[in-house]
mmCIF file of C-alpha atoms in Angstrom:
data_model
loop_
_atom_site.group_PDB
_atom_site.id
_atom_site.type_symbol
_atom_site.label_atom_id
_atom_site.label_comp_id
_atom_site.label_asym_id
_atom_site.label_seq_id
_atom_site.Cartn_x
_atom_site.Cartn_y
_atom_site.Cartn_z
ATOM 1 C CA UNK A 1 171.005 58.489 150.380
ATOM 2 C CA UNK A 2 168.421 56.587 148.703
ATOM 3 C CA UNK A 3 166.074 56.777 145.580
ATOM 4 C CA UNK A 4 162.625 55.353 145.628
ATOM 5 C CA UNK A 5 163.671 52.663 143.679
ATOM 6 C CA UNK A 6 166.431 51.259 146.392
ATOM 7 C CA UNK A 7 164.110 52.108 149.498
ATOM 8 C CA UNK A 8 161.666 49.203 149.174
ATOM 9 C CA UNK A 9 164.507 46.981 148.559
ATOM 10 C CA UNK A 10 166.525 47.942 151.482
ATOM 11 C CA UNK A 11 163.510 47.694 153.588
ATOM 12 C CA UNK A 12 162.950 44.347 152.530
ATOM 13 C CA UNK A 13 165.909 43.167 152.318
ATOM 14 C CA UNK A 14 166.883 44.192 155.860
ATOM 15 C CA UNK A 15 163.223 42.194 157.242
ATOM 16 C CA UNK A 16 164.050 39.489 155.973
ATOM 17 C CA UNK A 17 167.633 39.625 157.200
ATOM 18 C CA UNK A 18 166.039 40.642 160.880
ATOM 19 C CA UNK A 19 168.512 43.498 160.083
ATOM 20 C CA UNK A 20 166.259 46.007 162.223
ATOM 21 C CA UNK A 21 169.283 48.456 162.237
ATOM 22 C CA UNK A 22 169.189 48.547 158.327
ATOM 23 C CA UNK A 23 165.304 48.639 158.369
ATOM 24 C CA UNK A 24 165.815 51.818 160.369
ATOM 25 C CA UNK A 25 168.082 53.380 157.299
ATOM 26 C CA UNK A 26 164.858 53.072 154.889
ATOM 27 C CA UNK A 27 163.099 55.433 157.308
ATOM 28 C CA UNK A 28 162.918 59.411 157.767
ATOM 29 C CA UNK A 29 163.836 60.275 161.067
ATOM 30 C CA UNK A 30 160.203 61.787 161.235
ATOM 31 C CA UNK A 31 159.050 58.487 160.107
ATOM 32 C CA UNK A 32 155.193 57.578 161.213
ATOM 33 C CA UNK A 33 153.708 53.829 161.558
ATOM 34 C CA UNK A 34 150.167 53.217 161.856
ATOM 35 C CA UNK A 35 149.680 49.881 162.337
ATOM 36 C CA UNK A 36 146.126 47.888 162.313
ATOM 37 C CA UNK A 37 147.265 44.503 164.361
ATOM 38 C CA UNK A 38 145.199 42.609 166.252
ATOM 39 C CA UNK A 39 144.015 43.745 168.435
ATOM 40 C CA UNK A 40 143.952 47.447 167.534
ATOM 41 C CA UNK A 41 145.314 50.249 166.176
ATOM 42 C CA UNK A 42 149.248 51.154 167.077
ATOM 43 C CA UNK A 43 151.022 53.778 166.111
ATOM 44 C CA UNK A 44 154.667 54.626 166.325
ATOM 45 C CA UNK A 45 156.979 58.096 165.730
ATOM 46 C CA UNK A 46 160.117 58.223 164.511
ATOM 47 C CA UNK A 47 162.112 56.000 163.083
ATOM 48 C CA UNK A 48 163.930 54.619 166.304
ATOM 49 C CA UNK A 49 160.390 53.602 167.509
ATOM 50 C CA UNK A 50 159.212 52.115 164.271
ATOM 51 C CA UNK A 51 162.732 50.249 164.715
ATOM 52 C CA UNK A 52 161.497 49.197 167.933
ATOM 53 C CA UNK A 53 157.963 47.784 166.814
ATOM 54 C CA UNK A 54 159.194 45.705 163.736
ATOM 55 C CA UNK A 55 161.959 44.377 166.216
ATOM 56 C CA UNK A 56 159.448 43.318 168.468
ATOM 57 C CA UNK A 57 156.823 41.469 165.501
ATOM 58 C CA UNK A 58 159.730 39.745 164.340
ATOM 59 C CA UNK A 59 163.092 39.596 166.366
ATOM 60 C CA UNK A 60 163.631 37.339 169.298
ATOM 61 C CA UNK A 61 162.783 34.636 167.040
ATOM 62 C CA UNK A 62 163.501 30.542 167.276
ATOM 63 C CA UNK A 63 163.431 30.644 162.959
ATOM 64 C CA UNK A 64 162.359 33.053 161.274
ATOM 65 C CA UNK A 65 161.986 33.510 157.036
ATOM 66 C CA UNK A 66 160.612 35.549 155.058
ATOM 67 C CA UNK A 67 158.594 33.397 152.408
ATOM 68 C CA UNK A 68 157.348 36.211 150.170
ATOM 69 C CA UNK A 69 157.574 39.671 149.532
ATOM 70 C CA UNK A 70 157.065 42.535 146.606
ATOM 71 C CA UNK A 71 157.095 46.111 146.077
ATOM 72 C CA UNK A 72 155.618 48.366 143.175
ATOM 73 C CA UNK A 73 154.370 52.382 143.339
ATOM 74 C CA UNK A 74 151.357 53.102 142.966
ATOM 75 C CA UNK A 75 151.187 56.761 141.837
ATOM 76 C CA UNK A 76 153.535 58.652 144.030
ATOM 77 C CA UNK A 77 152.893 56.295 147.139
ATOM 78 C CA UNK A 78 154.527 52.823 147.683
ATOM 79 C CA UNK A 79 153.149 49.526 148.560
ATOM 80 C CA UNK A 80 154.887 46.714 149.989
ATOM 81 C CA UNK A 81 154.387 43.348 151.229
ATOM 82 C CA UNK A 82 155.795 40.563 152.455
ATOM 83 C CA UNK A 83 154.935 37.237 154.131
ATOM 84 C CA UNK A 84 156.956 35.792 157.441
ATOM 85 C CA UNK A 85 157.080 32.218 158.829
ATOM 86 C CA UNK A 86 158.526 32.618 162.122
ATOM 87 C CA UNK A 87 158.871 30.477 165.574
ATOM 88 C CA UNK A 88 158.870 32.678 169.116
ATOM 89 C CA UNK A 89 158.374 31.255 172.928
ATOM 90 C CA UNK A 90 156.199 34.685 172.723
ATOM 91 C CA UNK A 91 154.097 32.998 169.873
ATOM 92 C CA UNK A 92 153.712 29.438 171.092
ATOM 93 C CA UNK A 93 154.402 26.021 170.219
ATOM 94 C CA UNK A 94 154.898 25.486 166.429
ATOM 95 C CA UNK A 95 155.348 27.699 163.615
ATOM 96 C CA UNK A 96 153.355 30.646 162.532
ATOM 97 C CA UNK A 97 152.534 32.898 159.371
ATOM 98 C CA UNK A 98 151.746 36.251 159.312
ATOM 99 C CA UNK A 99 151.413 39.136 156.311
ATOM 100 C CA UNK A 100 151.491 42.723 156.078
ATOM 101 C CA UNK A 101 150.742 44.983 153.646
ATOM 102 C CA UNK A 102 151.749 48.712 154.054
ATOM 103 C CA UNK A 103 151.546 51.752 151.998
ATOM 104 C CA UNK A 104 154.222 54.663 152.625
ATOM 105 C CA UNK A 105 154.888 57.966 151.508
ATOM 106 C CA UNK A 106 158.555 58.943 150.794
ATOM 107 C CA UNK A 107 160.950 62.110 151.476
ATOM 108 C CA UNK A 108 163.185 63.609 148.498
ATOM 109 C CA UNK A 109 165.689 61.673 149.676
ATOM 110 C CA UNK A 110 163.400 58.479 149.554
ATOM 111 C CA UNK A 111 163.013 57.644 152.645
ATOM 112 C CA UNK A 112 159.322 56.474 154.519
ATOM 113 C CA UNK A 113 157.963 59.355 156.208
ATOM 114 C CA UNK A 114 154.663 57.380 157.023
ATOM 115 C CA UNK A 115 153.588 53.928 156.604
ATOM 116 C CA UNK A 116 150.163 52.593 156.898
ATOM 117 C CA UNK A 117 150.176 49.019 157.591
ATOM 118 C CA UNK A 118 147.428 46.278 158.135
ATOM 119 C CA UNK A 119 148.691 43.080 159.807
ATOM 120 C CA UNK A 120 147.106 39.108 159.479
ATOM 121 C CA UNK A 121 148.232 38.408 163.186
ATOM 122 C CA UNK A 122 150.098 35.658 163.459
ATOM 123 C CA UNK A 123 148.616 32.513 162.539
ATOM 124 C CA UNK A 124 149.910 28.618 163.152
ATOM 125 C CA UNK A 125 151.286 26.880 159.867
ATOM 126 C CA UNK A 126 149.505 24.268 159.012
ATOM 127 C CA UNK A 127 152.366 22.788 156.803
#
C-alpha cells in the first residue's frame, strides 16, 4: 500500500484537504491515538475512531487551512507536525490556531499503528 516515505505525506496531505476518509488510509486498522488536548488525555482505537477524532478537531469548519506542516523520521519512529487556522460556531467568534505534534510508529506496510500526539488547544489569531 504505502512506504514510510508516502505515509506522512498522505496523512498530511489529506488534513489539510479535511480529506478525513484519506487520513483514515494512512492508518493500520489497529491504529492507536493518544492524544494530550486540553483538557486531558484521549485516546482512540482503530482507525475508524481516530477518523472520527481528527474529524471532529477539524471538520465542521467555517475556513479552515493548514498554514504549516513537516515530516522527518527520527530513527525508526516518525514525527509530524502541522499548524491549522480554522473558524467553527463550536470554537467561537473569530479565527483560531492550533498545532500538533505527533510521533507514530508504522506497520510493514507503512501504515500508523500508534500515534502519540500533544495538542496547543485552539487559540484566537491575533492577525
Amino acid at each position: 500500500m504505502t512506504t514510510t516515505q508516502t505515509v506522512p505525506r498522505l496523512f498530511l496531505d489529506a488534513l489539510a484537504g479535511q480529506d478525513f476518509a484519506a487520513l483514515a488510509s494512512a492508518l493500520d486498522g489497529d491504529a492507536h491515538l493518544r492524544a494530550l488536548v486540553p483538557p486531558g488525555l484521549r485516546e482512540a482505537r482503530g482507525a475508524d475512531e481516530v477518523r472520527a477524532t481528527f474529524t471532529r478537531w477539524f471538520g465542521d469548519t467555517l475556513g479552515f487551512e493548514l498554514v504549516a506542516s513537516g515530516a522527518t523520521e527520527i530513527g525508526p519512529r516518525l514525527h509530524l507536525w502541522w499548524r491549522a487556522r480554522l473558524r467553527a460556531a463550536r470554537l467561537g467568534d473569530g479565527w483560531f490556531v492550533v498545532e500538533q505534534q505527533a510521533f507514530a510508529d508504522t506497520g510493514t506496510d507503512g501504515r500508523i499503528t500508534r500515534m502519540t500526539l500533544l495538542c496547543s488547544g485552539y487559540c484566537p489569531d491575533e492577525r
